[in-house]
Short mmCIF file of C-alpha atoms in Angstrom, two decimals:
data_model
loop_
_atom_site.label_atom_id
_atom_site.label_comp_id
_atom_site.label_asym_id
_atom_site.label_seq_id
_atom_site.Cartn_x
_atom_site.Cartn_y
_atom_site.Cartn_z
CA MET A 170 0.00 0.00 0.00
CA LEU A 171 1.32 3.44 -0.99
CA TYR A 172 0.58 6.71 0.78
CA CYS A 173 0.63 10.32 -0.40
CA LYS A 174 3.69 12.06 0.98
CA HIS A 175 1.74 15.31 1.35
CA CYS A 176 -1.60 14.35 2.96
CA GLY A 177 -1.00 10.68 3.87
CA ALA A 178 -4.00 9.35 1.94
CA PRO A 179 -3.72 5.67 0.93
CA LEU A 180 -3.08 5.09 -2.76
CA GLU A 181 -3.24 2.07 -5.01
CA GLU A 182 -0.28 1.29 -7.22
CA GLY A 183 -0.21 3.75 -10.13
CA GLN A 184 -2.81 6.05 -8.58
CA HIS A 185 -2.13 9.78 -8.08
CA CYS A 186 -3.39 11.74 -5.12
CA LEU A 187 -5.66 14.67 -5.88
CA CYS A 188 -4.74 16.80 -2.90
CA PRO A 189 -3.69 20.40 -3.78
CA ALA A 190 -0.07 19.84 -2.72
CA ALA A 191 0.32 16.77 -4.95
CA GLN A 192 -1.29 18.53 -7.91
CA ALA A 193 0.98 21.56 -7.46
CA GLU A 194 4.04 19.29 -7.42
CA ARG A 195 3.01 17.56 -10.63
CA ALA A 196 2.35 20.94 -12.29
CA THR A 197 5.81 22.17 -11.26
CA LEU A 198 7.48 19.13 -12.79
CA GLY A 199 5.74 19.88 -16.07
CA GLY A 200 3.51 16.83 -16.14
CA ALA A 201 0.40 16.98 -18.26
CA PHE A 202 -2.44 15.65 -16.15
CA SER A 203 -6.13 15.57 -16.90
CA GLN A 204 -8.62 17.52 -14.80
CA GLU A 205 -10.64 14.35 -14.35
CA GLU A 206 -9.78 12.07 -11.48
CA PRO A 207 -7.21 9.51 -12.65
CA GLN A 208 -8.20 5.95 -12.13
CA PRO A 209 -5.84 3.35 -10.73
CA VAL A 210 -4.28 1.11 -13.31
CA PRO A 211 -5.65 -2.41 -12.86
CA PRO A 212 -3.17 -5.26 -12.85
CA SER A 213 -2.96 -7.34 -15.99
CA GLN A 214 -4.69 -10.69 -16.29
CA ASP A 215 -1.48 -12.68 -16.15
CA GLY A 216 -0.50 -11.08 -12.86
CA SER A 217 2.43 -9.16 -14.24
CA ALA A 218 3.24 -5.72 -12.92
CA PRO A 219 1.69 -2.76 -14.74
CA GLU A 220 3.80 -0.82 -17.17
CA PRO A 221 5.60 2.09 -15.53
CA GLU A 222 4.41 5.57 -16.34
CA ALA A 223 6.45 7.75 -18.64
CA GLN A 224 8.55 10.21 -16.71
CA ALA A 225 7.63 13.85 -16.86
CA PRO A 226 9.88 15.91 -19.08
CA ASN A 227 12.72 17.60 -17.25
CA PRO A 228 12.60 21.38 -17.78
CA ASP A 229 16.31 21.65 -16.99
CA ALA A 230 17.15 19.68 -20.13
CA GLY A 231 15.92 22.44 -22.41
CA GLN A 232 17.80 25.02 -20.39
CA GLU A 233 21.02 23.05 -20.63
CA GLN A 234 20.61 22.68 -24.39
CA SER A 235 19.90 26.39 -24.81
CA ALA A 236 22.96 27.25 -22.75
CA GLY A 237 25.11 25.00 -24.91
CA GLU A 238 23.73 26.57 -28.07
CA SER A 239 24.31 30.13 -26.89
CA GLN A 240 27.87 29.28 -25.90
CA TRP A 241 28.78 28.39 -29.48
CA GLY A 242 26.58 31.05 -31.02
CA SER A 243 24.56 28.64 -33.17
CA GLY A 244 21.14 27.15 -32.68
CA THR A 245 21.98 24.09 -34.79
CA THR A 246 24.63 22.68 -32.49
CA THR A 247 23.49 20.37 -29.68
CA THR A 248 25.25 18.47 -26.99
CA HIS A 249 24.53 15.15 -28.71
CA SER A 250 25.83 15.93 -32.17
CA GLY A 251 29.41 14.85 -31.55
CA PRO A 252 32.51 17.02 -31.13
CA VAL A 253 32.01 20.66 -31.99
CA SER A 254 34.67 22.44 -33.98
CA PRO A 255 35.80 25.78 -32.49
CA PRO A 256 34.79 28.96 -34.28
CA SER A 257 37.20 30.17 -36.90
CA HIS A 258 39.46 33.11 -36.07
CA GLY A 259 40.26 35.10 -39.18
CA PRO A 260 42.62 38.06 -39.39
CA SER A 261 39.80 40.53 -38.80
CA SER A 262 38.58 38.78 -35.65
CA GLN A 263 42.13 38.46 -34.34
CA PHE A 264 42.73 42.16 -34.94
CA SER A 265 39.48 43.03 -33.16
CA HIS A 266 40.50 40.79 -30.25
CA THR A 267 43.87 42.57 -30.03
CA LEU A 268 42.22 45.99 -30.04
CA LYS A 269 39.86 44.93 -27.24
CA ASN A 270 42.80 43.69 -25.16
CA LEU A 271 44.96 46.76 -25.80
CA LEU A 272 43.69 48.83 -22.87
CA PRO A 273 43.90 45.92 -20.36
CA PHE A 274 47.45 45.27 -21.55
CA LEU A 275 48.43 48.91 -21.07
CA GLN A 276 47.02 48.81 -17.54
CA ALA A 277 48.88 45.57 -16.81
CA TYR A 278 52.11 47.01 -18.23
CA TRP A 279 51.74 50.07 -16.04
CA HIS A 280 51.55 47.88 -12.92
CA SER A 281 54.16 45.29 -13.94
CA PRO A 282 56.07 45.46 -17.24
CA SER A 283 57.69 42.09 -16.57
CA GLN A 284 54.40 40.29 -15.94
CA ALA A 285 52.72 41.93 -18.94
CA THR A 286 55.63 40.95 -21.19
CA ARG A 287 55.58 37.39 -19.87
CA SER A 288 51.86 37.10 -20.58
CA ALA A 289 52.19 38.49 -24.11
CA VAL A 290 55.00 36.05 -24.94
CA ALA A 291 53.07 33.12 -23.45
CA GLN A 292 49.98 34.00 -25.52
CA LYS A 293 52.06 34.43 -28.71
CA ASP A 294 50.35 37.79 -29.27
CA TRP A 295 52.51 38.89 -32.20
CA LEU A 296 49.75 41.17 -33.51
CA LEU A 297 49.88 43.24 -30.32
CA ALA A 298 53.65 43.59 -30.71
CA ALA A 299 53.26 44.66 -34.35
CA LEU A 300 50.61 47.20 -33.36
CA LEU A 301 52.88 48.73 -30.73
CA PHE A 302 55.78 48.80 -33.20
CA GLY A 303 53.53 50.74 -35.58
CA ALA A 304 52.62 53.17 -32.81
CA GLN A 305 56.32 53.76 -32.16
CA MET A 306 56.89 54.50 -35.85
CA ILE A 307 54.15 57.14 -35.82
CA ALA A 308 55.53 58.67 -32.62
CA ALA A 309 59.05 58.78 -34.10
CA ILE A 310 57.76 60.52 -37.24
CA LEU A 311 55.88 63.10 -35.16
CA ALA A 312 58.85 63.78 -32.87
CA THR A 313 61.19 64.20 -35.84
CA LEU A 314 58.64 66.44 -37.54
CA SER A 315 58.47 68.90 -34.64
CA ILE A 316 62.26 69.07 -34.26
CA LEU A 317 62.93 69.49 -37.98
CA PHE A 318 60.23 72.12 -38.28
CA GLN A 319 61.75 74.15 -35.46
CA ILE A 320 65.22 73.83 -36.99
CA ARG A 321 64.06 74.83 -40.46
CA ARG A 322 62.07 77.71 -39.03
CA ALA A 323 65.04 79.00 -37.05
CA LEU A 324 67.37 78.76 -40.04
CA SER A 325 64.84 80.45 -42.29
CA SER A 326 64.45 83.32 -39.87
CA LEU A 327 68.20 83.64 -39.38
CA PHE A 328 69.43 83.55 -42.94
CA GLY A 329 66.31 84.60 -44.81
CA LEU A 330 66.79 84.61 -48.55
CA MET A 331 70.32 83.19 -48.23
CA MET A 332 68.73 79.83 -47.33
CA GLY A 333 66.33 79.91 -50.27
CA GLY A 334 63.59 82.07 -48.83
CA PHE A 335 61.57 79.27 -47.27
CA GLY A 336 58.40 80.52 -45.67
CA VAL A 337 56.63 78.91 -42.75
CA LEU A 338 54.48 76.80 -45.06
CA ASP A 339 57.53 75.65 -47.02
CA ASP A 340 59.28 74.80 -43.76
CA MET A 341 56.37 72.60 -42.69
CA GLU A 342 56.20 70.84 -46.05
CA LEU A 343 59.94 70.18 -46.09
CA SER A 344 59.95 69.05 -42.46
CA THR A 345 57.11 66.62 -43.16
CA ALA A 346 58.92 65.20 -46.18
CA LEU A 347 62.09 64.65 -44.15
CA SER A 348 60.50 63.42 -40.93
CA ILE A 349 58.81 60.40 -42.55
CA PRO A 350 62.00 58.64 -43.73
CA TYR A 351 63.88 59.75 -40.61
CA GLY A 352 61.27 58.34 -38.26
CA LEU A 353 60.72 55.13 -40.23
CA LEU A 354 64.43 54.39 -40.55
CA ALA A 355 65.17 55.04 -36.88
CA THR A 356 62.33 52.78 -35.75
CA VAL A 357 62.86 49.96 -38.24
CA LEU A 358 66.64 49.82 -37.84
CA GLY A 359 66.59 50.11 -34.07
CA GLY A 360 63.75 47.62 -33.66
CA ALA A 361 65.18 45.03 -36.05
CA LEU A 362 68.64 45.14 -34.50
CA MET A 363 67.17 44.98 -30.99
CA ILE A 364 65.17 41.86 -31.89
CA LEU A 365 68.24 40.20 -33.38
CA MET A 366 70.30 41.08 -30.32
CA LEU A 367 67.68 39.66 -27.93
CA PHE A 368 67.39 36.46 -29.97
CA ALA A 369 71.19 36.07 -30.05
CA LEU A 370 71.33 36.69 -26.31
CA ALA A 371 68.72 33.99 -25.71
CA LYS A 372 70.66 31.48 -27.78
CA LEU A 373 73.92 32.43 -26.10
CA PHE A 374 72.50 31.59 -22.68
CA LYS A 375 70.68 28.40 -23.84
CA SER A 376 67.18 29.83 -23.58
CA PRO A 377 64.36 28.02 -25.46
CA ALA A 378 62.93 31.35 -26.67
CA SER A 379 62.18 31.56 -30.38
CA PHE A 380 62.60 34.46 -32.79
CA GLN A 381 58.87 35.14 -32.51
CA ASP A 382 59.23 35.38 -28.73
CA ALA A 383 62.00 37.94 -29.20
CA PHE A 384 59.79 39.93 -31.59
CA ILE A 385 56.85 39.94 -29.17
CA ALA A 386 58.95 40.77 -26.11
CA CYS A 387 60.67 43.62 -27.92
CA GLY A 388 57.46 44.94 -29.46
CA VAL A 389 55.43 45.17 -26.27
CA ASN A 390 58.29 46.98 -24.54
CA THR A 391 58.35 49.86 -27.01
CA LEU A 392 55.87 51.69 -24.78
CA PRO A 393 58.42 53.76 -22.79
CA VAL A 394 60.17 54.95 -25.96
CA THR A 395 56.84 55.65 -27.68
CA ALA A 396 55.62 57.71 -24.72
CA LEU A 397 58.87 59.72 -24.66
CA LEU A 398 58.66 60.35 -28.41
CA LEU A 399 55.11 61.67 -28.07
CA VAL A 400 56.21 64.01 -25.28
CA THR A 401 59.13 65.12 -27.49
CA PHE A 402 56.69 65.93 -30.28
CA LEU A 403 54.54 68.11 -28.02
CA VAL A 404 57.47 69.86 -26.35
CA GLY A 405 59.30 70.29 -29.65
CA LEU A 406 56.42 72.36 -31.00
CA VAL A 407 57.12 74.91 -28.26
CA SER A 408 60.85 74.71 -27.53
CA LEU A 409 63.60 73.45 -29.80
CA GLY A 410 66.10 73.07 -26.96
CA LEU A 411 63.82 70.99 -24.74
CA GLY A 412 62.71 68.94 -27.72
CA LEU A 413 66.30 68.10 -28.65
CA GLY A 414 67.06 67.22 -25.03
CA LEU A 415 64.15 64.79 -24.88
CA LEU A 416 65.12 63.32 -28.24
CA ILE A 417 68.60 62.59 -26.90
CA MET A 418 67.02 60.91 -23.85
CA VAL A 419 65.42 58.34 -26.16
CA LEU A 420 68.69 56.38 -26.38
CA PRO A 421 69.14 55.68 -22.63
CA VAL A 422 65.42 54.92 -22.26
CA PHE A 423 65.71 52.53 -25.21
CA ALA A 424 68.64 50.77 -23.53
CA VAL A 425 67.03 50.51 -20.08
CA SER A 426 63.63 49.35 -21.36
CA GLY A 427 65.36 46.61 -23.33
CA LEU A 428 66.35 44.91 -20.07
CA VAL A 429 62.75 43.82 -19.50
CA PRO A 430 62.45 41.63 -22.63
CA ALA A 431 66.01 40.38 -22.18
CA ARG A 432 65.25 39.11 -18.67
CA GLN A 433 61.99 37.53 -19.81
CA LEU A 434 63.73 35.64 -22.62
CA CYS A 435 66.55 34.58 -20.29
CA PRO A 436 64.79 34.34 -16.90
CA ASP A 437 67.51 32.35 -15.12
CA GLN A 438 70.40 34.62 -16.10
CA GLU A 439 70.94 37.24 -13.42
CA ARG A 440 74.68 36.88 -13.07
CA GLY A 441 77.31 39.36 -14.22
CA ALA A 442 77.94 37.60 -17.53
CA PHE A 443 74.39 38.24 -18.65
CA GLN A 444 74.54 41.92 -17.68
CA ALA A 445 77.84 42.34 -19.52
CA ALA A 446 76.53 40.57 -22.61
CA TYR A 447 73.45 42.79 -22.69
CA LEU A 448 75.54 45.93 -22.25
CA ILE A 449 77.79 44.96 -25.15
CA GLY A 450 74.77 44.08 -27.27
CA ILE A 451 72.94 47.35 -26.66
CA ILE A 452 76.08 49.35 -27.44
CA LEU A 453 76.45 47.49 -30.73
CA VAL A 454 72.79 48.01 -31.57
CA THR A 455 73.04 51.75 -30.93
CA ALA A 456 76.28 52.15 -32.88
CA ILE A 457 75.10 50.11 -35.88
CA THR A 458 71.75 51.91 -35.95
CA TYR A 459 73.43 55.30 -35.93
CA PHE A 460 75.93 54.28 -38.62
CA LEU A 461 73.26 52.85 -40.95
CA PHE A 462 70.98 55.81 -40.28
CA VAL A 463 73.63 58.30 -41.32
CA ALA A 464 74.86 56.17 -44.24
CA ILE A 465 71.39 55.77 -45.75
CA LEU A 466 70.24 59.36 -45.37
CA PHE A 467 73.49 61.13 -46.19
#
């Protein structure tokens, strides 16, 4: 003999209680019950047990399926259709992802340059490094533009017609034409030689870092130089002397900021040999960059 768990009324096998609590429970579970009083299922003639009732549909199943569909962004994918291939990541989606992560990376770099560099190298985020290299190129062009414009303007005012009679507009046009190759060459030569030096340093000290790791580590650490170049551009529009002073400061900032990627590529090398090797490398990078810069432009 069965009993209702809500009101305690005796029930025959297969019979449902009609008390309000039992009806509310069946409605919550989603069962479809008739308003008429259900009759007990009589036993079969051969004495076998009656067939069990079909279970009420589980409302959580539909919610789980909907959650799985929304996760993949497609209503045609279900949890029973076999392995699901991940969504494709084209160049446009990867670029959008990098742009969305740019501000969080800048915040992380502000708090810990070493940790931010380590994360970028671990994620193989070469697009972020390329984007920051491009930002440094633009900053170098702008800084060179302001300095050259001030120089041309001073010379034009000093010598007048002896220098060709350049006006202010001509000075700006000439400065723009010169600043583009100057800025591009300085950034490309310095960046390429710095990457090669970091990669050679990693191989010298038996680090497993690849050339791509050196590119990423160097690229994400262009931020200090880029910031200084932007300040140089703004100050150079007002004062030639201060602008030149800040432009000269780019070299020591470039050398010091390069220590961060070098230590990330060679994390176990803190002894004097590593410091000496980096010092020699950065001196060679600076000297070769200056020599090639002068040789190409002049």
